[in-house]
Short mmCIF file of C-alpha atoms and ligand atoms in Angstrom, two decimals:
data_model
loop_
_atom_site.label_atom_id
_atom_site.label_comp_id
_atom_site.label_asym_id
_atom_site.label_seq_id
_atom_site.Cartn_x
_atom_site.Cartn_y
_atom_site.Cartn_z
CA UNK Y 23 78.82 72.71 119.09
CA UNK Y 24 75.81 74.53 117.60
CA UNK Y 25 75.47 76.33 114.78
CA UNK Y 26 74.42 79.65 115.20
CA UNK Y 27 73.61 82.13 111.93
CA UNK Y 28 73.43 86.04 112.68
CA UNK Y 29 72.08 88.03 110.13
CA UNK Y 30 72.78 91.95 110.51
CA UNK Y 31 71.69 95.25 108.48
CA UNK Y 32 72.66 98.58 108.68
CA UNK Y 33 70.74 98.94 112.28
CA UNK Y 34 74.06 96.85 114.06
CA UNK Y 35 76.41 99.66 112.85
CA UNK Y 36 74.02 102.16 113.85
CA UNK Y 37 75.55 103.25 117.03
CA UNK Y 38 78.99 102.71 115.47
CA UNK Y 39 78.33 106.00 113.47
CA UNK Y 40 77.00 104.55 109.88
CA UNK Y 41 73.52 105.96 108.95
CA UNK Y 42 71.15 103.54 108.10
CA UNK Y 43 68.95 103.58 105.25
CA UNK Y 44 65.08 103.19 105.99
CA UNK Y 45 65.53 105.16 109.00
CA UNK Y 46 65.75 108.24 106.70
CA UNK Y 47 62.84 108.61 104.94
CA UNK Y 48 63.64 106.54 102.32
CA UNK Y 49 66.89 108.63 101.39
CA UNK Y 50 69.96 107.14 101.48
CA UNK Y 51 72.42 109.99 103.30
CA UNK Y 52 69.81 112.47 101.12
CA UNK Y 53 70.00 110.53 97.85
CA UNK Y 54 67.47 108.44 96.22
CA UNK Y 55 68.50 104.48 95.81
CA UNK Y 56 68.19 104.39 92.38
CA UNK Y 57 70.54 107.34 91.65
CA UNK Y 58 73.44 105.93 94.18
CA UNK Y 59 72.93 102.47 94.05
CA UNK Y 60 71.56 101.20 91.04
CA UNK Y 61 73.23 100.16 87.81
CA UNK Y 62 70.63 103.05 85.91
CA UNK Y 63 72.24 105.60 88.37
CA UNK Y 64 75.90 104.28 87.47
CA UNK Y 65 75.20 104.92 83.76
CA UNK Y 66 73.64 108.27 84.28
CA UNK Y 67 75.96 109.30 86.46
CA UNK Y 68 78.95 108.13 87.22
CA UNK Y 69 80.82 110.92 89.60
CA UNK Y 70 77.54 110.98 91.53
CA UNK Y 71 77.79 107.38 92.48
CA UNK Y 72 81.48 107.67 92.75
CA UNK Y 73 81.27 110.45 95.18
CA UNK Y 74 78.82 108.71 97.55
CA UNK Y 75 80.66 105.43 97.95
CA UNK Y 76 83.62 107.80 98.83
CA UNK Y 77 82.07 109.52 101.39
CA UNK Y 78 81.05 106.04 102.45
CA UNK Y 79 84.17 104.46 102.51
CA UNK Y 80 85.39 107.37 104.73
CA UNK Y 81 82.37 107.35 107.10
CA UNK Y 82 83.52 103.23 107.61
CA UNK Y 83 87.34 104.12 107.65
CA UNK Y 84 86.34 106.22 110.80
CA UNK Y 85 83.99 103.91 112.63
CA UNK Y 86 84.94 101.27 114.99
CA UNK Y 87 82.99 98.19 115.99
CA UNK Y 88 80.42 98.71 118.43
CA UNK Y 89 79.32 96.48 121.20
CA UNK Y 90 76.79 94.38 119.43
CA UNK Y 91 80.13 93.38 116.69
CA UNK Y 92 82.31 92.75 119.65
CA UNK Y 93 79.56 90.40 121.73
CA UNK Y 94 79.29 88.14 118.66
CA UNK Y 95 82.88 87.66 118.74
CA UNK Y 96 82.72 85.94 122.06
CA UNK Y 97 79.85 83.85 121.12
CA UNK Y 98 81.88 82.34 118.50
CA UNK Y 99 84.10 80.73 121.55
CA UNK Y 100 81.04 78.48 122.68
CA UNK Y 101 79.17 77.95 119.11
CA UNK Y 102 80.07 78.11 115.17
CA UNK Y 103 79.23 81.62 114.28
CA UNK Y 104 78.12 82.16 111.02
CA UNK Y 105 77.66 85.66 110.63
CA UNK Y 106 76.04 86.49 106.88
CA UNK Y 107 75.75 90.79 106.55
CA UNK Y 108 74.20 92.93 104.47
CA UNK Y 109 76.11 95.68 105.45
CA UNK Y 110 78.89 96.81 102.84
CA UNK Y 111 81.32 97.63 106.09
CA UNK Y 112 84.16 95.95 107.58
CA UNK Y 113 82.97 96.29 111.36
CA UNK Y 114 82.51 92.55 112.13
CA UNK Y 115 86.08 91.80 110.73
CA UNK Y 116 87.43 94.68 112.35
CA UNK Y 117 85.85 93.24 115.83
CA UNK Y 118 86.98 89.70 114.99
CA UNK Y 119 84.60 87.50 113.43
CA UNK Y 120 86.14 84.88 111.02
CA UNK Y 121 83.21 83.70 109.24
CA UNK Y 122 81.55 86.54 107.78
CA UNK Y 123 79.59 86.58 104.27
CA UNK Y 124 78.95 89.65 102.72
CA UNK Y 125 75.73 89.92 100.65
CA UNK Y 126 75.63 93.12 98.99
CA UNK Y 127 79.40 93.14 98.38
CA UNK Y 128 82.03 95.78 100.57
CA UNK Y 129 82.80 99.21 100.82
CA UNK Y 130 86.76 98.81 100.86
CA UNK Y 131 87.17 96.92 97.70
CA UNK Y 132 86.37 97.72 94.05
CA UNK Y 133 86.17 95.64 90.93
CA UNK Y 134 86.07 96.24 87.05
CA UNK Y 135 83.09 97.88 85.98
CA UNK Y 136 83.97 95.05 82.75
CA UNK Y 137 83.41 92.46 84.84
CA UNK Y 138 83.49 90.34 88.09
CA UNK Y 139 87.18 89.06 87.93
CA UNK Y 140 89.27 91.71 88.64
CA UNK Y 141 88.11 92.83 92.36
CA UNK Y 142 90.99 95.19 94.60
CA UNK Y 143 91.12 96.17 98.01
CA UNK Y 144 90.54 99.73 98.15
CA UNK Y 145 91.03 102.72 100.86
CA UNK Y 146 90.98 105.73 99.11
CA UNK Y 147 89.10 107.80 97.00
CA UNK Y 148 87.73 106.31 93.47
CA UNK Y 149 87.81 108.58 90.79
CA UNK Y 150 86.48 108.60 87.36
CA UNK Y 151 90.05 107.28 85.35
CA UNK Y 152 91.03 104.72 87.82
CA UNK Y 153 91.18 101.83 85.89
CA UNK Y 154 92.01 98.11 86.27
CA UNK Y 155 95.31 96.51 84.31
CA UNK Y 156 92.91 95.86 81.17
CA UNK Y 157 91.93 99.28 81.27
CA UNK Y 158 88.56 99.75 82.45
CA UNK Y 159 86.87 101.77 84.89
CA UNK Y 160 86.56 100.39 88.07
CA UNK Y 161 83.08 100.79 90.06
CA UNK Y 162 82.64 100.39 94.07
CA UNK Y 163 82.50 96.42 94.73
CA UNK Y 164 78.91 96.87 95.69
CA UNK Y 165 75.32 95.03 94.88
CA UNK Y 166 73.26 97.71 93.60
CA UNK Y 167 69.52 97.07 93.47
CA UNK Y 168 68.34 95.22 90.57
CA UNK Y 169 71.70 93.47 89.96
CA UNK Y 170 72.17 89.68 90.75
CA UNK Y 171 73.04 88.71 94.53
CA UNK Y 172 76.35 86.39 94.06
CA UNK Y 173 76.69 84.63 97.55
CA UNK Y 174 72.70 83.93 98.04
CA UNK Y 175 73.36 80.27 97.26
CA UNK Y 176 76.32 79.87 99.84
CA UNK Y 177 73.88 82.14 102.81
CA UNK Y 178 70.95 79.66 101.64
CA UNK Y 179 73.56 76.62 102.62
CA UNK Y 180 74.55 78.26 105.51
CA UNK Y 181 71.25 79.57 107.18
CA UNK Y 182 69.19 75.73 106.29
CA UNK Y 183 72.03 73.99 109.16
CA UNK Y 184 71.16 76.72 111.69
CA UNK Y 185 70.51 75.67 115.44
CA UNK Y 186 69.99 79.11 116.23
CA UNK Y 187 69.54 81.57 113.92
CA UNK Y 188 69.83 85.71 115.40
CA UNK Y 189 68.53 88.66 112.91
CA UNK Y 190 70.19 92.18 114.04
CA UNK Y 191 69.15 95.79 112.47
CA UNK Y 192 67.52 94.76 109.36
CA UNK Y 193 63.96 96.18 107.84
CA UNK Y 194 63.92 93.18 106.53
CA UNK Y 195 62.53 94.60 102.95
CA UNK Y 196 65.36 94.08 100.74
CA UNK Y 197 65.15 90.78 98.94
CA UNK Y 198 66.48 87.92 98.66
CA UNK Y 199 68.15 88.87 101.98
CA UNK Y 200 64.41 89.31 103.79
CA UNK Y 201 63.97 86.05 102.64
CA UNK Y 202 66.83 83.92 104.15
CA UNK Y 203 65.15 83.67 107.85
CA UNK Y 204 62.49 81.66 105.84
CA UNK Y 205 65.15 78.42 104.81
CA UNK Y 206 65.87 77.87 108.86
CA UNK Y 207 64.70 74.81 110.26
CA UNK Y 208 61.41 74.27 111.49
CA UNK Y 209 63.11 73.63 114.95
CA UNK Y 210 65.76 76.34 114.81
CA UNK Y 211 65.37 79.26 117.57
CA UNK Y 212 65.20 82.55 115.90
CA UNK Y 213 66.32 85.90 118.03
CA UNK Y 214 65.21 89.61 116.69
CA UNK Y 215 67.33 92.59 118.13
CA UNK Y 216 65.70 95.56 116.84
CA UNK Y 217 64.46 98.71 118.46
CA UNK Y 218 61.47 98.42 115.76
CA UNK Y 219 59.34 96.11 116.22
CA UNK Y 220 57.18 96.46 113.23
CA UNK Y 221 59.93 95.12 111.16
CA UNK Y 222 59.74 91.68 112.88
CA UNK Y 223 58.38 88.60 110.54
CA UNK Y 224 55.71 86.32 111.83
CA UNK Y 225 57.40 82.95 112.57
CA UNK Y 226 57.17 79.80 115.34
CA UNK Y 227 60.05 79.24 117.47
CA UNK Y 228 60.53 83.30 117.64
CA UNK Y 229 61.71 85.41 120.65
CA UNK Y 230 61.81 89.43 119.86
CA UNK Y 231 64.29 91.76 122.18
CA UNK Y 232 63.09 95.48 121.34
CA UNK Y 233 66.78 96.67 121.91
CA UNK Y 234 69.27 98.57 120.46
CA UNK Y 235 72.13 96.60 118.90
CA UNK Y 236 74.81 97.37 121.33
CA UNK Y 237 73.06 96.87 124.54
CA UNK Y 238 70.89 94.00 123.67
CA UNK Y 239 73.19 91.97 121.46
CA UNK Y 240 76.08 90.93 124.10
CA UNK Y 241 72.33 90.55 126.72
CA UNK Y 242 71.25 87.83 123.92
CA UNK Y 243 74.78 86.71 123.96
CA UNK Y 244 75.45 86.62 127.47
CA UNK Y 245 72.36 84.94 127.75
CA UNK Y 246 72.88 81.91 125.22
CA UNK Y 247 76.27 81.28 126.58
CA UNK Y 248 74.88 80.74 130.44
CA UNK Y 249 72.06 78.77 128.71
CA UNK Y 250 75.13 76.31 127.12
CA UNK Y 251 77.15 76.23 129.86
P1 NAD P 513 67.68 99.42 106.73
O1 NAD P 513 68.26 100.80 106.84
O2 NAD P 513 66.62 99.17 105.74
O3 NAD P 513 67.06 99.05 108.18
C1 NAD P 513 67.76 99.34 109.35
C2 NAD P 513 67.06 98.62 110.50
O4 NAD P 513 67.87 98.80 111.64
C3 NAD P 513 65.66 99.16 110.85
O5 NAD P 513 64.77 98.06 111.00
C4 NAD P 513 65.87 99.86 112.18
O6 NAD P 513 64.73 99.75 113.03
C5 NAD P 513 67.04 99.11 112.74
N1 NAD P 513 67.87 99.88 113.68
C6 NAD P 513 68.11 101.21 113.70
N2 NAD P 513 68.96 101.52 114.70
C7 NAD P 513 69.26 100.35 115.32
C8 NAD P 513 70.09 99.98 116.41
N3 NAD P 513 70.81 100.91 117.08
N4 NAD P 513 70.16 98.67 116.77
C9 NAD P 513 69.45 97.71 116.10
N5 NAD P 513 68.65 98.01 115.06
C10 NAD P 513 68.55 99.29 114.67
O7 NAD P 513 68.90 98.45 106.54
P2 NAD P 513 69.00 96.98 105.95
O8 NAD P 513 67.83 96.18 106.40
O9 NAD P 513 70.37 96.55 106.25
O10 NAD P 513 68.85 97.13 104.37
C11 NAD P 513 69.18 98.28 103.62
C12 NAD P 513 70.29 98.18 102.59
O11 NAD P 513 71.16 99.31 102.78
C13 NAD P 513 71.20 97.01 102.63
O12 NAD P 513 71.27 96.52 101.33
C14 NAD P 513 72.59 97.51 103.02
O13 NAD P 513 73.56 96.98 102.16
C15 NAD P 513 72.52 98.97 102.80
N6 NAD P 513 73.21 99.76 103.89
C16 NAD P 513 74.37 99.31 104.46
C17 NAD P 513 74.99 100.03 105.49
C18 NAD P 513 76.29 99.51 106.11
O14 NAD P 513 77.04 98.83 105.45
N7 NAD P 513 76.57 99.79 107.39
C19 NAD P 513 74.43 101.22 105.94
C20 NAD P 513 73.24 101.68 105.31
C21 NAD P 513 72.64 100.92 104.30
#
């Protein structure tokens, strides 16, 4: 079987409900990056941060997997799907993907603002006194900007034994992410689903579908299956 790698952004869970980021001006859901998702912002001010991952982890509790999550589910019975995310949502799971890295961390877990260890599923609301067993404030289990990206090495691995590799709903602006369509293969096909075009990288081998997620994912899909087959 192939390999195929899908990389997604915030622009796959789009039509699921989740705002994306870029899309807004530059505001994330009215707040400035560095304020909401920076370690700076956590020191400042921690309720702030608190109260936007919360509001975030309800907006995701709410959503359900959209058409583009579901499509890549069925590739995955004619090729090994790789799928490596930068969203913090649980939408691929939730639609049935096995393989799925998570690059900038997840909404529904938390971990010890002390240190990397002591990580928790979480579903509710994090408040400022919620602590783990060694008695320290847990924070949202989140990459902020400016803080190390754990799993690069493993989506490095991953993405350089790509047949095909598929880029959904990024800007592709935040690094290192931006940068993983770069260790491909020379030979691999690469696939952009984005209804923005200007946010597509100059590279060989590279087809561009000007498409929302949800109705041209399962096209590509439907399209690389027939092409297998
Ligand atoms: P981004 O907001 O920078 O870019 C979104 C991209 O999606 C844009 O290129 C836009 O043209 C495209 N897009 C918009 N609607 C689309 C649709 N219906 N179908 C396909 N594409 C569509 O997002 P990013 O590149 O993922 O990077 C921003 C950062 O923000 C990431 O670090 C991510 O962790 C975080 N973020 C995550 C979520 C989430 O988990 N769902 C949501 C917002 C932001």
């Amino acid at each position: 079987m192939k390999n195929i790698v899908v990389l997604t952004g915030a622009g796959i869970s789009a039509e699921s409900g989740i705002n994306t980021f870029r899309d807004s001006g530059g505001l994330w859901e009215g707040h400035r990056v560095e304020d909401v998702a920076s370690p700076e912002g956590w020191h400042r001010n921690k309720q702030l941060v608190l109260d936007f991952y919360n509001l975030r982890r309800a907006d995701v509790l709410k959503a359900q997997p959209n058409a583009a999550h579901i499509a890549l589910v069925e590739l995955a019975q004619y090729f090994n799907v790789d799928v490596i995310t930068q969203n913090v949502d649980d939408l691929h799971e939730r639609a049935g993907s096995k393989n799925v890295l998570h690059l900038h961390g997840e909404i529904l877990k938390v971990r010890s603002q002390a240190g990397k260890q002591q990580v928790y599923e979480w579903r509710k609301d994090l408040n400022i006194g919620d602590t783990c067993e060694l008695g320290s404030q847990l924070r949202p289990h989140i990459v902020w900007f400016g803080e190390a990206v754990p799993e690069i090495a493993n989506a490095i691995r991953i993405v350089r034994k790509a047949d095909i590799c598929i880029v959904i709903g990024t800007s592709m602006v935040v690094y290192p992410a931006a940068g993983l369509i770069h260790e491909a293969p020379r030979t691999a096909s690469i696939y952009f689903v984005n209804p923005d075009v200007n946010a597509v990288p100059q590279m060989p081998n590279l087809h561009v579908m000007a498409e929302k997620a949800a109705s041209g994912v399962p096209m590509l899909v439907n399209q690389l299956i027939q092409d297998q087959c």
